[in-house]
Amino acid sequence: MADTAVTATFDAASGIARITFNRPDVLNAIDVATATAFREAVSNVVAQAGLRCIVLAGAGRAFVAGGDVASFGDEPAQIVDALLGALHPAILALRACPAPVLAVVQGPAAGAGLSLALSADILLASDKARFVIAYDRIGAPPDCGGTWFLPRKVGRGRAFAMMLLGQVLDAQAALAAGIVAEVVPQAELESRAGEIAARIAAGPTEAYGSFKRLIDDAFATPLEAHLENERRRFLEATRTQDFREGVAAFLGKREPVFRGR
């Protein structure tokens, strides 16, 4: 699974997939070809049997610097429509996939790049990372879920200020705001990402999928309905091999060995 703009790998032994934006000369800015390649990479990855963790990354010194505005040309509406026609289904596929998504941000994550990072379940950042929504600079509202993910992370007021004032958050500010789960020194980023991905991949993948669905739905679901959703998903979990293993390990006072099923 590879493309000049996006590369994707899958290690069947560990269940870990890695999707990398690969245009470092333009800070991984997304043009139509890159968006299309990303959608195809996501589609291929989520279809892999035994998938247990997805890592999103960017090559070079940036995660993703947003859309490639230089590619908009004289017909920006057509280009934007094509970009989002590829990016939005890819984001939905990542959110629907039970396997948790880890975004690894080593430098700038701007515009659509920030939205993509926010779409991950866990965001790991180096101390050199920077986060900015940036759409105020081009006179357009955010896309790729920016107005959905960001308020859920930081609250409406902080999200609106970031959008309206073009605020740039460094790694520590993003950690304090709730955007980032952890900040590590740049030199330790890849090793820490590997540790987290391995930890996720060793967990109960189907249960993690329920984590994702319940948390995503919680903001729009009345309490009574949400309690019923929790009940239903817990009952579903009791029929999995991982649940039986977890209970047996708990009673046997040992570490569980989950198989992701």
Short mmCIF file of C-alpha atoms in Angstrom, two decimals, residues 33-235:
data_model
loop_
_atom_site.label_atom_id
_atom_site.label_comp_id
_atom_site.label_asym_id
_atom_site.label_seq_id
_atom_site.Cartn_x
_atom_site.Cartn_y
_atom_site.Cartn_z
CA ALA A 33 -3.88 13.76 -5.42
CA THR A 34 -2.84 13.57 -1.76
CA ALA A 35 -6.44 13.61 -0.53
CA THR A 36 -7.34 10.82 -2.96
CA ALA A 37 -4.31 8.78 -1.92
CA PHE A 38 -5.21 9.27 1.74
CA ARG A 39 -8.77 8.06 1.17
CA GLU A 40 -7.46 4.98 -0.64
CA ALA A 41 -4.89 4.31 2.09
CA VAL A 42 -7.52 4.54 4.82
CA SER A 43 -9.87 2.28 2.85
CA ASN A 44 -7.15 -0.33 2.44
CA VAL A 45 -5.99 -0.14 6.05
CA VAL A 46 -9.41 -0.42 7.71
CA ALA A 47 -10.14 -3.51 5.59
CA GLN A 48 -7.13 -5.39 6.97
CA ALA A 49 -7.96 -8.46 9.05
CA GLY A 50 -6.39 -8.22 12.47
CA LEU A 51 -6.09 -4.42 12.46
CA ARG A 52 -5.63 -3.16 16.03
CA CYS A 53 -4.08 0.32 15.81
CA ILE A 54 -3.66 3.02 13.15
CA VAL A 55 -0.86 5.57 13.35
CA LEU A 56 -1.20 8.85 11.41
CA ALA A 57 2.03 10.73 10.72
CA GLY A 58 3.68 13.25 8.45
CA ALA A 59 7.09 12.98 6.81
CA GLY A 60 9.73 15.63 7.44
CA ARG A 61 9.33 18.51 9.86
CA ALA A 62 5.53 18.94 9.73
CA PHE A 63 2.49 16.79 10.38
CA VAL A 64 0.25 18.45 7.78
CA ALA A 65 0.28 22.18 7.01
CA GLY A 66 -3.33 22.16 5.76
CA GLY A 67 -4.72 22.23 2.26
CA ASP A 68 -2.41 23.10 -0.61
CA VAL A 69 -3.82 26.56 -1.32
CA ALA A 70 -1.38 26.97 -4.23
CA SER A 71 -3.25 24.17 -6.02
CA PHE A 72 -6.65 25.93 -5.88
CA GLY A 73 -6.06 27.77 -9.17
CA ASP A 74 -8.82 29.74 -10.89
CA GLU A 75 -11.59 27.28 -9.91
CA PRO A 76 -11.20 26.90 -6.13
CA ALA A 77 -14.74 25.59 -5.64
CA GLN A 78 -14.04 22.58 -7.84
CA ILE A 79 -10.73 21.87 -6.16
CA VAL A 80 -12.12 22.22 -2.64
CA ASP A 81 -15.06 19.99 -3.54
CA ALA A 82 -12.68 17.32 -4.81
CA LEU A 83 -10.44 17.64 -1.75
CA LEU A 84 -13.26 17.29 0.75
CA GLY A 85 -14.95 14.63 -1.35
CA ALA A 86 -11.91 12.48 -0.56
CA LEU A 87 -10.92 13.67 2.92
CA HIS A 88 -14.32 13.58 4.59
CA PRO A 89 -15.08 9.91 3.76
CA ALA A 90 -11.59 8.99 4.99
CA ILE A 91 -12.22 10.72 8.32
CA LEU A 92 -15.57 8.97 8.71
CA ALA A 93 -13.93 5.62 7.96
CA LEU A 94 -11.29 6.23 10.64
CA ARG A 95 -13.94 7.17 13.19
CA ALA A 96 -16.04 4.11 12.31
CA CYS A 97 -13.08 1.73 12.60
CA PRO A 98 -12.85 -0.05 15.98
CA ALA A 99 -9.05 0.19 15.96
CA PRO A 100 -7.90 3.32 17.85
CA VAL A 101 -6.09 6.00 15.84
CA LEU A 102 -2.89 7.60 17.14
CA ALA A 103 -1.76 10.89 15.55
CA VAL A 104 1.96 11.64 15.91
CA VAL A 105 2.68 15.35 15.50
CA GLN A 106 6.30 16.45 15.31
CA GLY A 107 5.86 20.00 13.97
CA PRO A 108 3.13 22.20 12.48
CA ALA A 109 -0.44 20.88 12.30
CA ALA A 110 -2.47 23.60 10.62
CA GLY A 111 -5.89 23.93 9.00
CA ALA A 112 -7.04 20.56 7.70
CA GLY A 113 -3.91 19.10 9.27
CA LEU A 114 -5.11 20.12 12.71
CA SER A 115 -8.57 18.72 11.94
CA LEU A 116 -7.04 15.40 10.87
CA ALA A 117 -4.93 15.26 14.02
CA LEU A 118 -8.00 16.02 16.14
CA SER A 119 -9.91 13.20 14.46
CA ALA A 120 -7.50 10.72 16.06
CA ASP A 121 -8.37 9.05 19.36
CA ILE A 122 -5.00 9.95 20.90
CA LEU A 123 -2.69 12.77 19.87
CA LEU A 124 1.00 12.50 20.76
CA ALA A 125 3.12 15.60 20.20
CA SER A 126 6.78 16.48 20.30
CA ASP A 127 7.88 19.59 22.16
CA LYS A 128 8.36 21.22 18.73
CA ALA A 129 4.71 20.76 17.65
CA ARG A 130 2.51 23.74 16.82
CA PHE A 131 -1.26 23.85 16.33
CA VAL A 132 -3.28 26.49 14.46
CA ILE A 133 -6.68 26.34 12.77
CA ALA A 134 -5.65 29.08 10.26
CA TYR A 135 -8.84 29.35 8.19
CA ASP A 136 -9.24 33.01 9.15
CA ARG A 137 -6.29 33.70 6.86
CA ILE A 138 -8.08 32.48 3.74
CA GLY A 139 -11.60 33.72 4.54
CA ALA A 140 -13.27 30.32 4.84
CA PRO A 141 -14.67 28.18 7.66
CA PRO A 142 -12.87 25.04 8.84
CA ASP A 143 -13.44 21.68 7.19
CA CYS A 144 -12.45 18.06 7.86
CA GLY A 145 -14.39 18.18 11.13
CA GLY A 146 -12.52 21.12 12.63
CA THR A 147 -15.68 22.73 13.99
CA TRP A 148 -16.83 19.35 15.37
CA PHE A 149 -13.63 18.03 16.96
CA LEU A 150 -12.07 21.22 18.32
CA PRO A 151 -15.00 22.40 20.53
CA ARG A 152 -15.20 18.89 21.98
CA LYS A 153 -11.54 19.08 22.93
CA VAL A 154 -11.22 22.63 24.22
CA GLY A 155 -14.77 23.98 24.65
CA ARG A 156 -16.73 26.42 22.50
CA GLY A 157 -15.08 29.61 23.73
CA ARG A 158 -11.49 28.46 23.28
CA ALA A 159 -12.30 26.89 19.91
CA PHE A 160 -13.92 30.08 18.65
CA ALA A 161 -11.00 32.18 19.83
CA MET A 162 -8.55 29.91 18.02
CA MET A 163 -10.60 30.20 14.84
CA LEU A 164 -11.39 33.91 15.06
CA LEU A 165 -8.01 35.17 16.25
CA GLY A 166 -5.75 32.68 14.53
CA GLN A 167 -4.23 31.59 17.82
CA VAL A 168 -1.21 29.31 17.60
CA LEU A 169 -0.76 26.81 20.43
CA ASP A 170 2.62 25.31 21.20
CA ALA A 171 2.83 21.75 22.48
CA GLN A 172 2.49 22.62 26.16
CA ALA A 173 -0.46 24.95 25.55
CA ALA A 174 -2.13 22.24 23.47
CA LEU A 175 -1.56 19.78 26.31
CA ALA A 176 -3.11 22.19 28.82
CA ALA A 177 -6.06 22.80 26.50
CA GLY A 178 -6.81 19.10 26.13
CA ILE A 179 -5.83 18.77 22.47
CA VAL A 180 -2.75 16.65 23.16
CA ALA A 181 -2.60 13.56 25.37
CA GLU A 182 1.15 13.68 25.91
CA VAL A 183 4.20 15.77 24.97
CA VAL A 184 7.66 14.26 24.62
CA PRO A 185 11.04 15.59 23.47
CA GLN A 186 11.42 15.54 19.69
CA ALA A 187 14.16 12.90 19.85
CA GLU A 188 11.87 10.54 21.77
CA LEU A 189 8.73 10.99 19.67
CA GLU A 190 9.00 7.91 17.45
CA SER A 191 10.01 5.57 20.25
CA ARG A 192 7.15 6.79 22.43
CA ALA A 193 4.73 6.49 19.52
CA GLY A 194 5.86 2.90 19.08
CA GLU A 195 5.27 2.18 22.76
CA ILE A 196 1.76 3.64 22.69
CA ALA A 197 0.84 1.88 19.43
CA ALA A 198 2.07 -1.43 20.84
CA ARG A 199 0.07 -0.89 24.04
CA ILE A 200 -3.07 -0.14 22.03
CA ALA A 201 -2.51 -3.09 19.69
CA ALA A 202 -2.26 -5.44 22.66
CA GLY A 203 -5.66 -4.33 23.99
CA PRO A 204 -9.29 -5.43 23.47
CA THR A 205 -9.90 -3.89 20.05
CA GLU A 206 -13.65 -4.45 19.88
CA ALA A 207 -14.09 -2.84 23.30
CA TYR A 208 -12.00 0.09 22.11
CA GLY A 209 -14.44 0.46 19.22
CA SER A 210 -17.24 0.80 21.75
CA PHE A 211 -15.20 3.44 23.60
CA LYS A 212 -15.07 5.45 20.37
CA ARG A 213 -18.76 5.14 19.54
CA LEU A 214 -19.97 5.94 23.05
CA ILE A 215 -17.71 8.96 23.50
CA ASP A 216 -18.55 10.35 20.05
CA ASP A 217 -22.28 9.91 20.66
CA ALA A 218 -22.29 11.20 24.24
CA PHE A 219 -22.48 14.90 23.36
CA ALA A 220 -25.64 14.50 21.31
CA THR A 221 -27.44 11.72 23.22
CA PRO A 222 -29.80 12.24 26.18
CA LEU A 223 -28.66 10.50 29.35
CA GLU A 224 -31.39 7.85 29.32
CA ALA A 225 -30.59 6.86 25.73
CA HIS A 226 -26.86 6.93 26.43
CA LEU A 227 -27.25 4.63 29.43
CA GLU A 228 -29.13 2.21 27.18
CA ASN A 229 -26.31 2.43 24.60
CA GLU A 230 -23.78 1.61 27.32
CA ARG A 231 -25.87 -1.37 28.46
CA ARG A 232 -26.21 -2.70 24.92
CA ARG A 233 -22.51 -2.38 24.15
CA PHE A 234 -21.47 -3.96 27.46
CA LEU A 235 -23.74 -6.93 26.75
#
